[in-house]
Coordinates of C-alpha atoms and ligand atoms in Angstrom, one line a residue:
M12 CA -4.7 138.1 4.3
S13 CA -6.5 136.0 1.6
R14 CA -4.6 133.1 -0.1
L15 CA -2.8 133.7 -3.4
V16 CA -3.4 131.0 -6.1
I17 CA -0.8 131.1 -8.8
V18 CA -1.5 129.3 -12.0
A19 CA 1.2 128.6 -14.5
N20 CA 1.8 126.0 -17.1
R21 CA 4.8 124.7 -15.1
V22 CA 5.0 124.4 -11.3
P23 CA 8.3 124.5 -9.5
D24 CA 9.6 121.3 -7.8
P25 CA 8.3 121.4 -4.2
K26 CA 11.2 119.3 -3.1
E27 CA 13.4 122.3 -4.1
G28 CA 11.1 124.8 -2.5
G29 CA 10.4 126.5 -5.8
A30 CA 14.0 127.2 -6.5
T31 CA 13.9 125.7 -9.9
A32 CA 11.2 127.6 -11.7
G33 CA 13.5 130.5 -12.8
G34 CA 12.2 134.0 -13.2
L35 CA 8.6 133.5 -12.0
A36 CA 9.5 131.7 -8.8
V37 CA 12.0 134.4 -8.0
A38 CA 9.4 137.1 -8.7
M39 CA 6.9 135.4 -6.5
K40 CA 9.3 134.7 -3.6
D41 CA 8.3 137.6 -1.4
A42 CA 4.6 137.2 -2.1
L43 CA 4.8 133.5 -1.2
A44 CA 6.8 134.2 2.0
N45 CA 4.1 136.5 3.3
R46 CA 0.9 134.6 2.8
E47 CA -0.7 131.2 2.3
A48 CA -0.5 130.2 -1.3
V49 CA -1.3 127.5 -3.9
W50 CA 0.9 127.0 -7.0
F51 CA -1.2 125.1 -9.6
G52 CA -0.2 123.7 -13.0
W53 CA 1.3 121.0 -15.0
S54 CA 3.7 118.6 -13.3
G55 CA 6.0 118.4 -16.3
K56 CA 5.1 114.7 -16.7
T57 CA 2.9 113.0 -19.2
A58 CA 0.4 110.2 -18.7
A59 CA -2.2 108.3 -20.7
E60 CA -4.9 111.0 -19.8
T61 CA -4.7 114.5 -18.3
G62 CA -5.3 114.2 -14.6
T63 CA -8.6 115.2 -13.1
E64 CA -7.4 115.8 -9.6
A65 CA -4.3 117.6 -8.7
A66 CA -1.6 116.0 -6.7
L67 CA -0.8 118.1 -3.6
A68 CA 2.5 118.7 -1.9
R69 CA 3.1 121.2 0.8
H70 CA 6.2 123.2 1.3
G71 CA 6.3 126.0 3.9
R72 CA 3.1 128.0 3.5
T73 CA 2.7 126.9 -0.2
T74 CA 0.7 124.0 -1.5
F75 CA 2.0 122.7 -4.9
A76 CA -0.9 121.3 -6.9
T77 CA 0.0 119.5 -10.1
L78 CA -1.6 117.6 -13.0
D79 CA 0.1 115.3 -15.4
L80 CA -0.7 116.0 -19.1
G81 CA -2.2 113.3 -21.2
H82 CA -0.1 112.3 -24.3
D83 CA -2.8 113.8 -26.6
D84 CA -2.9 117.1 -24.7
Y85 CA 0.8 117.3 -24.6
K86 CA 0.8 117.0 -28.4
H87 CA -2.1 119.3 -29.2
F88 CA -2.2 121.8 -26.2
Y89 CA 1.5 122.1 -25.5
Q90 CA 3.5 121.3 -28.6
G91 CA 0.7 122.3 -31.0
F92 CA -1.4 125.3 -30.3
S93 CA 0.7 126.8 -27.4
N94 CA 4.2 126.3 -29.0
A95 CA 3.7 126.0 -32.7
A96 CA 0.9 128.5 -33.2
L97 CA 0.5 131.0 -30.3
W98 CA 4.2 131.5 -29.5
P99 CA 5.2 132.5 -33.0
V100 CA 2.1 134.7 -33.5
L101 CA 2.7 136.5 -30.3
H102 CA 6.3 137.1 -31.3
Y103 CA 5.1 138.6 -34.6
R104 CA 6.0 135.5 -36.6
L105 CA 2.7 134.7 -38.3
G106 CA 4.6 133.1 -41.3
I107 CA 6.0 130.2 -39.3
A108 CA 3.0 129.5 -37.2
R109 CA 1.4 126.1 -37.7
F110 CA -2.4 125.8 -37.2
D111 CA -4.4 122.7 -36.8
R112 CA -7.9 122.6 -35.5
R113 CA -7.2 119.5 -33.4
D114 CA -4.5 121.6 -31.6
F115 CA -7.0 124.3 -30.7
A116 CA -9.4 121.6 -29.5
G117 CA -6.6 120.3 -27.3
Y118 CA -5.9 123.8 -26.0
Q119 CA -9.6 124.3 -25.1
R120 CA -9.7 120.9 -23.5
T121 CA -6.6 121.4 -21.4
N122 CA -7.6 124.9 -20.2
L123 CA -10.9 123.4 -19.1
A124 CA -9.3 120.5 -17.4
F125 CA -7.0 122.9 -15.5
A126 CA -10.0 124.9 -14.5
Q127 CA -12.0 121.8 -13.4
A128 CA -9.1 120.5 -11.3
L129 CA -8.6 123.9 -9.7
A130 CA -12.1 125.0 -8.9
P131 CA -12.6 122.5 -6.0
L132 CA -9.4 123.7 -4.4
L133 CA -10.5 127.4 -4.3
Q134 CA -11.7 129.2 -1.2
P135 CA -14.1 132.1 -1.6
D136 CA -11.7 134.9 -0.9
D137 CA -8.7 133.5 -2.8
T138 CA -7.0 135.7 -5.3
V139 CA -6.1 133.8 -8.5
W140 CA -3.3 134.9 -10.7
I141 CA -3.0 133.0 -14.0
H142 CA 0.3 133.3 -16.0
D143 CA 1.0 133.4 -19.7
F144 CA -0.1 132.3 -23.1
H145 CA -0.8 128.7 -22.5
L146 CA -3.9 129.7 -20.3
F147 CA -5.8 132.5 -22.2
L148 CA -9.0 130.6 -21.8
M149 CA -8.8 129.4 -18.2
A150 CA -10.3 132.4 -16.4
A151 CA -13.5 132.0 -18.5
D152 CA -13.6 128.3 -17.8
L153 CA -13.4 129.1 -14.0
R154 CA -16.2 131.6 -14.3
A155 CA -18.4 129.1 -16.2
L156 CA -17.8 126.7 -13.3
G157 CA -19.2 129.3 -10.9
C158 CA -15.9 130.8 -9.5
K159 CA -16.3 134.3 -8.3
Q160 CA -12.8 135.0 -6.9
R161 CA -10.7 137.9 -8.3
I162 CA -8.7 136.6 -11.3
G163 CA -5.7 138.2 -12.8
F164 CA -3.9 137.3 -16.0
F165 CA -0.3 138.2 -16.9
L166 CA 1.1 137.8 -20.4
H167 CA 4.9 137.3 -20.2
V168 CA 5.4 137.4 -23.9
P169 CA 4.7 140.3 -26.3
F170 CA 1.2 141.0 -27.7
P171 CA 1.5 142.0 -31.5
P172 CA -0.6 144.5 -33.4
R173 CA -4.1 143.2 -34.0
S174 CA -3.5 142.7 -37.7
V175 CA -0.9 140.1 -36.8
F176 CA -2.9 138.6 -33.9
N177 CA -6.0 138.3 -36.0
G178 CA -4.0 136.0 -38.4
L179 CA -4.4 133.3 -35.7
P180 CA -7.5 131.2 -36.2
H181 CA -9.7 131.5 -33.1
A182 CA -8.0 134.8 -32.1
E183 CA -11.3 136.2 -31.2
K184 CA -12.1 133.3 -28.8
L185 CA -8.9 134.0 -26.9
L186 CA -9.7 137.7 -26.6
E187 CA -13.3 137.1 -25.6
A188 CA -12.1 134.8 -22.8
L189 CA -10.4 137.8 -21.2
E190 CA -13.8 139.2 -20.2
A191 CA -13.6 136.9 -17.2
V192 CA -10.3 138.6 -16.0
D193 CA -10.3 141.4 -13.5
T194 CA -6.8 142.7 -14.2
I195 CA -4.8 142.0 -17.3
G196 CA -1.0 142.6 -17.3
T197 CA 1.5 142.9 -20.1
Q198 CA 5.2 143.7 -20.0
T199 CA 5.3 147.0 -21.8
E200 CA 3.0 149.8 -22.7
D201 CA 3.2 148.9 -26.5
D202 CA 2.0 145.4 -25.7
A203 CA -0.8 146.9 -23.5
E204 CA -1.9 149.2 -26.3
N205 CA -1.9 146.4 -28.9
L206 CA -4.1 144.3 -26.6
R207 CA -6.4 147.1 -25.8
A208 CA -6.7 147.8 -29.6
A209 CA -7.6 144.2 -30.3
L210 CA -10.2 144.1 -27.5
I211 CA -11.8 147.4 -28.6
A212 CA -12.0 146.1 -32.2
I213 CA -14.3 143.2 -31.0
G214 CA -16.4 145.6 -28.9
K215 CA -14.7 144.8 -25.6
G216 CA -13.8 148.4 -24.6
D217 CA -14.7 147.6 -21.0
V218 CA -12.1 144.7 -21.0
A219 CA -9.5 147.0 -22.6
M220 CA -9.8 149.3 -19.5
R221 CA -8.5 146.5 -17.3
V222 CA -5.2 146.1 -19.3
G223 CA -2.0 147.7 -17.8
A224 CA 1.8 147.4 -18.3
F225 CA 3.8 145.9 -15.5
A226 CA 7.4 145.3 -16.4
I227 CA 8.8 142.2 -14.8
G228 CA 12.2 142.6 -13.0
I229 CA 14.8 140.4 -11.2
D230 CA 16.1 140.1 -7.7
A231 CA 18.7 142.7 -8.6
T232 CA 20.7 142.9 -5.4
G233 CA 20.6 139.1 -4.9
F234 CA 21.9 138.5 -8.5
A235 CA 24.6 141.2 -8.0
K236 CA 25.7 139.4 -4.8
L237 CA 25.7 136.0 -6.5
A238 CA 27.9 137.4 -9.4
A239 CA 30.4 138.9 -7.0
Q240 CA 30.6 135.8 -4.9
R241 CA 31.2 133.7 -8.0
A242 CA 33.8 136.0 -9.5
N243 CA 36.6 133.6 -8.4
A244 CA 34.8 130.3 -8.5
K245 CA 36.6 127.4 -10.1
E246 CA 34.6 127.4 -13.3
V247 CA 34.9 131.1 -13.7
V248 CA 38.7 131.1 -13.1
R249 CA 38.9 128.3 -15.7
L250 CA 37.2 130.4 -18.3
R251 CA 39.3 133.5 -17.5
D252 CA 42.5 131.5 -17.8
S253 CA 41.4 130.0 -21.1
L254 CA 40.9 133.5 -22.6
G255 CA 44.5 134.3 -22.4
G256 CA 43.8 138.0 -21.6
R257 CA 41.2 138.5 -24.4
S258 CA 37.9 140.2 -23.7
L259 CA 34.8 138.1 -23.3
A260 CA 31.5 138.8 -25.0
I261 CA 28.6 136.6 -23.7
G262 CA 25.1 135.5 -24.8
V263 CA 22.8 133.5 -22.6
D264 CA 19.5 132.3 -24.0
R265 CA 17.2 129.4 -24.2
L266 CA 17.7 128.0 -27.7
D267 CA 14.7 129.6 -29.3
Y268 CA 14.2 131.2 -32.8
T269 CA 12.8 134.4 -31.1
K270 CA 16.2 135.0 -29.5
G271 CA 17.9 136.1 -32.7
L272 CA 20.9 133.7 -32.3
P273 CA 21.8 133.1 -36.0
Q274 CA 21.6 136.9 -36.6
R275 CA 23.8 137.5 -33.5
I276 CA 26.4 135.0 -34.7
A277 CA 26.3 136.7 -38.1
G278 CA 26.7 140.1 -36.4
F279 CA 29.7 138.9 -34.5
G280 CA 31.2 137.5 -37.7
A281 CA 30.5 140.8 -39.5
M282 CA 32.3 142.7 -36.7
L283 CA 35.4 140.5 -37.2
E284 CA 35.2 141.1 -41.0
R285 CA 34.7 144.9 -40.8
F286 CA 36.9 145.7 -37.8
P287 CA 39.8 143.3 -38.2
R288 CA 41.8 144.9 -35.4
H289 CA 39.5 143.1 -32.9
R290 CA 40.5 139.7 -34.3
G291 CA 42.2 137.6 -31.7
K292 CA 41.2 140.3 -29.0
I293 CA 37.7 139.0 -28.1
T294 CA 36.0 135.6 -27.7
F295 CA 32.3 135.2 -27.9
L296 CA 30.7 132.6 -25.5
Q297 CA 27.1 131.7 -26.4
V298 CA 25.3 129.5 -23.9
A299 CA 22.0 128.2 -25.3
P300 CA 20.6 125.0 -23.8
V301 CA 18.1 123.2 -26.0
S302 CA 14.6 123.9 -25.2
R303 CA 11.4 122.4 -26.8
G304 CA 13.8 120.0 -28.7
D305 CA 10.8 118.0 -29.9
V306 CA 9.4 120.8 -32.0
A307 CA 10.7 120.7 -35.6
M308 CA 11.4 124.5 -35.8
Y309 CA 13.8 124.1 -32.9
R310 CA 15.7 121.2 -34.5
A311 CA 16.1 123.3 -37.7
L312 CA 17.4 126.3 -35.6
R313 CA 20.1 124.0 -34.0
R314 CA 21.4 122.9 -37.3
E315 CA 21.5 126.5 -38.6
L316 CA 23.5 127.6 -35.5
D317 CA 25.9 124.6 -35.8
E318 CA 26.7 125.7 -39.4
G319 CA 26.9 129.5 -38.6
V320 CA 29.3 128.9 -35.7
G321 CA 31.3 126.4 -37.7
R322 CA 31.6 128.7 -40.7
I323 CA 32.9 131.7 -38.7
N324 CA 35.2 129.7 -36.6
G325 CA 36.5 127.9 -39.8
Q326 CA 37.2 131.2 -41.6
M327 CA 38.5 133.3 -38.7
A328 CA 40.1 131.0 -36.1
E329 CA 43.8 131.0 -35.5
P330 CA 45.7 127.9 -34.0
D331 CA 45.5 129.5 -30.6
W332 CA 42.0 131.3 -30.9
A333 CA 38.5 130.4 -31.8
P334 CA 36.3 133.4 -32.1
I335 CA 33.0 131.6 -30.9
R336 CA 32.4 129.1 -28.2
Y337 CA 29.0 127.7 -28.3
I338 CA 27.5 125.5 -25.5
T339 CA 24.0 123.8 -25.8
R340 CA 24.3 122.2 -22.4
A341 CA 22.7 124.0 -19.3
V342 CA 25.1 126.0 -17.2
A343 CA 24.3 126.5 -13.5
R344 CA 22.9 129.9 -12.7
P345 CA 25.6 130.9 -10.2
T346 CA 28.3 130.1 -12.7
L347 CA 26.5 132.1 -15.4
A348 CA 26.4 135.0 -13.0
G349 CA 30.2 134.8 -12.6
F350 CA 30.7 134.5 -16.4
M351 CA 28.5 137.6 -16.9
R352 CA 30.6 139.6 -14.3
M353 CA 33.8 138.8 -16.2
A354 CA 32.3 139.7 -19.6
R355 CA 33.2 143.0 -21.3
I356 CA 30.1 142.7 -23.5
G357 CA 26.6 141.3 -23.0
L358 CA 24.9 140.4 -26.2
V359 CA 21.1 140.3 -25.9
T360 CA 19.6 140.5 -29.3
P361 CA 16.1 138.8 -29.5
L362 CA 14.0 139.5 -32.6
R363 CA 11.1 140.0 -30.1
D364 CA 11.0 139.4 -26.4
G365 CA 8.3 140.2 -23.8
M366 CA 11.0 141.5 -21.4
N367 CA 14.3 139.5 -21.4
L368 CA 15.6 139.0 -17.9
V369 CA 19.0 138.1 -19.1
A370 CA 19.5 141.8 -20.0
K371 CA 18.7 142.8 -16.5
E372 CA 20.9 140.0 -15.0
F373 CA 23.8 141.1 -17.1
V374 CA 23.5 144.6 -15.6
A375 CA 23.3 143.3 -12.0
A376 CA 26.2 141.1 -12.5
Q377 CA 28.7 143.8 -13.4
D378 CA 31.6 145.0 -11.3
P379 CA 30.5 148.6 -10.3
A380 CA 34.1 149.7 -10.6
D381 CA 34.6 148.3 -14.1
P382 CA 31.3 147.5 -15.7
G383 CA 30.8 145.9 -19.1
V384 CA 28.6 147.1 -21.9
L385 CA 25.2 145.8 -22.8
V386 CA 24.3 145.4 -26.5
L387 CA 20.5 145.1 -26.5
S388 CA 17.8 144.6 -29.2
R389 CA 15.3 147.4 -29.6
F390 CA 12.6 144.7 -29.8
A391 CA 13.2 143.4 -26.2
G392 CA 10.7 144.8 -23.7
A393 CA 13.8 145.5 -21.5
A394 CA 14.9 148.2 -24.0
V395 CA 12.2 150.5 -22.6
E396 CA 14.0 150.7 -19.3
L397 CA 17.6 150.0 -20.2
D398 CA 18.5 153.2 -22.1
G399 CA 22.2 153.0 -21.1
A400 CA 22.5 149.9 -23.4
L401 CA 23.8 150.1 -27.0
I402 CA 20.4 149.6 -28.7
V403 CA 20.5 147.7 -32.0
N404 CA 18.2 146.3 -34.6
P405 CA 18.9 142.6 -34.3
L406 CA 17.9 141.9 -37.9
D407 CA 20.9 143.9 -39.2
P408 CA 24.2 142.2 -38.6
D409 CA 26.1 145.4 -39.5
D410 CA 24.2 147.3 -36.7
I411 CA 25.3 144.5 -34.3
A412 CA 28.9 144.6 -35.6
E413 CA 29.1 148.5 -35.2
A414 CA 27.7 148.2 -31.6
L415 CA 30.3 145.5 -30.8
D416 CA 33.0 147.7 -32.2
A417 CA 31.8 150.7 -30.1
A418 CA 31.6 148.5 -27.0
M419 CA 35.2 147.2 -27.5
D420 CA 36.5 150.8 -27.7
M421 CA 34.2 152.4 -25.1
P422 CA 36.2 154.4 -22.5
A423 CA 35.7 153.6 -18.8
D424 CA 33.8 156.8 -17.9
E425 CA 31.2 156.2 -20.6
R426 CA 30.8 152.6 -19.5
L427 CA 30.3 153.7 -15.9
D428 CA 27.8 156.4 -16.8
R429 CA 25.7 154.0 -19.0
W430 CA 25.9 151.2 -16.4
N431 CA 24.9 153.5 -13.5
R432 CA 21.8 154.5 -15.4
M433 CA 20.8 150.9 -16.1
W434 CA 21.5 149.7 -12.5
T435 CA 19.3 152.4 -11.1
S436 CA 16.5 151.2 -13.2
V437 CA 17.1 147.4 -12.7
R438 CA 17.0 148.0 -8.9
A439 CA 13.9 150.2 -9.1
G440 CA 12.0 147.6 -11.0
S441 CA 12.9 144.5 -9.0
A442 CA 10.9 141.3 -9.2
S443 CA 9.2 141.8 -5.9
I444 CA 8.1 145.3 -6.9
W445 CA 6.5 143.9 -10.0
C446 CA 4.6 141.3 -8.0
R447 CA 3.4 143.9 -5.5
R448 CA 2.2 146.3 -8.3
F449 CA 0.2 143.6 -10.1
L450 CA -1.3 142.3 -7.0
S451 CA -2.3 145.8 -5.7
A452 CA -4.0 146.4 -9.0
L453 CA -5.8 143.0 -8.9
E454 CA -6.7 143.2 -5.2
G455 CA -8.1 146.7 -5.6
T456 CA -5.8 148.9 -3.7
T457 CA -4.5 150.8 -6.8
D458 CA -5.9 151.7 -10.2
V459 CA -4.6 149.4 -13.0
A460 CA -3.1 152.4 -14.9
D461 CA -1.2 153.6 -11.8
A462 CA -0.2 150.3 -10.6
G463 CA 1.7 149.4 -13.8
Q464 CA 3.9 152.5 -13.8
A465 CA 7.5 151.6 -13.3
E466 CA 9.7 154.6 -12.2
A467 CA 12.1 153.9 -14.9
Q468 CA 9.6 154.3 -17.8
P469 CA 9.6 157.6 -19.6
A470 CA 6.5 159.7 -19.0
S471 CA 5.4 159.3 -22.7
D472 CA 5.3 155.5 -22.2
Q473 CA 2.8 155.8 -19.4
P474 CA -0.7 154.4 -20.0
E475 CA -3.6 156.8 -20.1
K476 CA -5.4 156.9 -16.8
K477 CA -8.4 154.6 -17.0
P478 CA -11.2 153.8 -14.5
R479 CA -10.9 150.3 -12.9
R480 CA -13.6 147.9 -13.5
K481 CA -15.2 146.6 -10.3
R482 CA -15.2 142.9 -9.8
A483 CA -18.3 141.0 -10.6
A484 CA -20.3 140.1 -7.5
Ligands
LIG643 P1 12.2 133.5 -21.5 O1 11.8 133.5 -22.9 O2 12.6 132.1 -20.9 O3 11.0 134.0 -20.6 P2 14.2 135.4 -20.3 O4 13.5 136.4 -19.7 O5 15.4 135.9 -21.0 O6 13.4 134.5 -21.4 O7 14.9 134.2 -19.3 C1 14.2 133.7 -18.2 C2 15.3 133.1 -17.3 O8 16.0 132.0 -17.8 C3 16.4 134.1 -16.9 O9 16.5 134.2 -15.5 C4 17.7 133.5 -17.4 O10 18.9 133.7 -16.6 C5 17.4 132.0 -17.5 N1 18.1 131.5 -18.7 C6 18.0 131.9 -19.9 N2 18.9 131.2 -20.7 C7 19.7 130.5 -19.8 C8 20.7 129.5 -20.0 N3 21.3 129.4 -21.2 N4 21.1 128.9 -18.9 C9 20.6 129.0 -17.7 N5 19.6 129.9 -17.5 C10 19.1 130.6 -18.5 C11 9.7 134.6 -20.8 C12 9.5 135.7 -21.9 C13 10.5 136.8 -21.5 C14 10.3 137.4 -20.1 C15 10.2 136.2 -19.1 C16 9.7 136.6 -17.7 O11 9.8 135.2 -23.1 O12 10.4 137.9 -22.4 O13 11.3 138.3 -19.7 O14 9.3 135.2 -19.5 O15 8.5 137.3 -17.7

């Protein structure tokens, strides 16, 4: 079997065998176990200049190939164009995006530097799979360097309607670069349709035919097992004891403005205001470790949350009960799994999210005999599959409040019925199935339109069947 070359902005730590890269490493686990692979990308370190030759480290059948980022590229490629411009625009937040031509130049330079460092490592029959919004241009750079391998591109975040995307200066350049890609994946059919429309509008109808929806999943049974094992772990028992018999609602997110955290806090406050019988009966634990702390928007978000939590706790707390507990430190994954299993309610209310794996993890973590209720944003990709959740508009605190009220009062048979539906779909769309589907579309064993179909998606959400483009010779 040919080698698989994974390209992502971040590369897991080879010393830990890839265990630290979160969702993507989990999703790639089976594929990496079965074939020779290279995982290529940024080391996570900065240096005077971006590296020209990748540092190589071997672990099992995988070679980890990493480059340090130069200080200038870190500023313009990573903090600038990727995180301050593309990230908000792709999440429909044109108004808070910050553009600077030097940032776009840094983005072009870094995509090219990645391509130049990867090209010499490639073998003729490798399959190259590029991940996410940091690397829109890289496939075109590889082609310009003469690379003929199959190249796939998967966008983990949403793709907005083209009227929003076109607000981004240089939007057309990013779309044009996708010409170099053989199979283009998005999380949902809505994202795929938006991307197809943007491509068709610039005369790239043939490229639009290579776009398909491939909903990412989790290692469902693995996470369920982890949660069951941790149900009585020390930290979990400590949390349970501290609740004094009250119900737990839990939120687990990176501290990011797309995750809807201030609105969620306001929704929880609105629930206590409007349904006072729940006061003193429920505690909300929000775990949100700081990410991208050096980007100004993120510092402002942190202040806003500190104030929001402080205000509600100040108004509502009793000497023996604080309604909200808020942790900005990282909590270990196994412990989080145990916390999720204990929770009566999972609050997952992003303003926009490609998929949102936390929603699926919450479902997997539940005790099948007494499952909790998921309150889920209609704007998370996961909402397409998880129709057993209480679906809310995250911008409306009253909607969140009403869903929390319904979740608190939900009888056991309804909780069971909703959870069973969600668990069936989380299992059917596991991470390894996602990986297989995408690779079979890219490697030519399935039509892109068929390969993206998840069993759990309603028939109306299926992409129209489109012919697959043959790879350039
Ligand atoms: P993220 O925006 O990072 O990912 P998400 O899918 O929710 O969002 O989380 C990824 C992983 O990080 C999950 O496994 C989760 O458990 C873990 N995680 C999140 N918060 C954590 C916390 N506080 N402590 C410890 N672990 C935490 C991007 C896109 C998503 C898409 C994924 C995968 O933005 O829409 O679902 O990629 O494609």
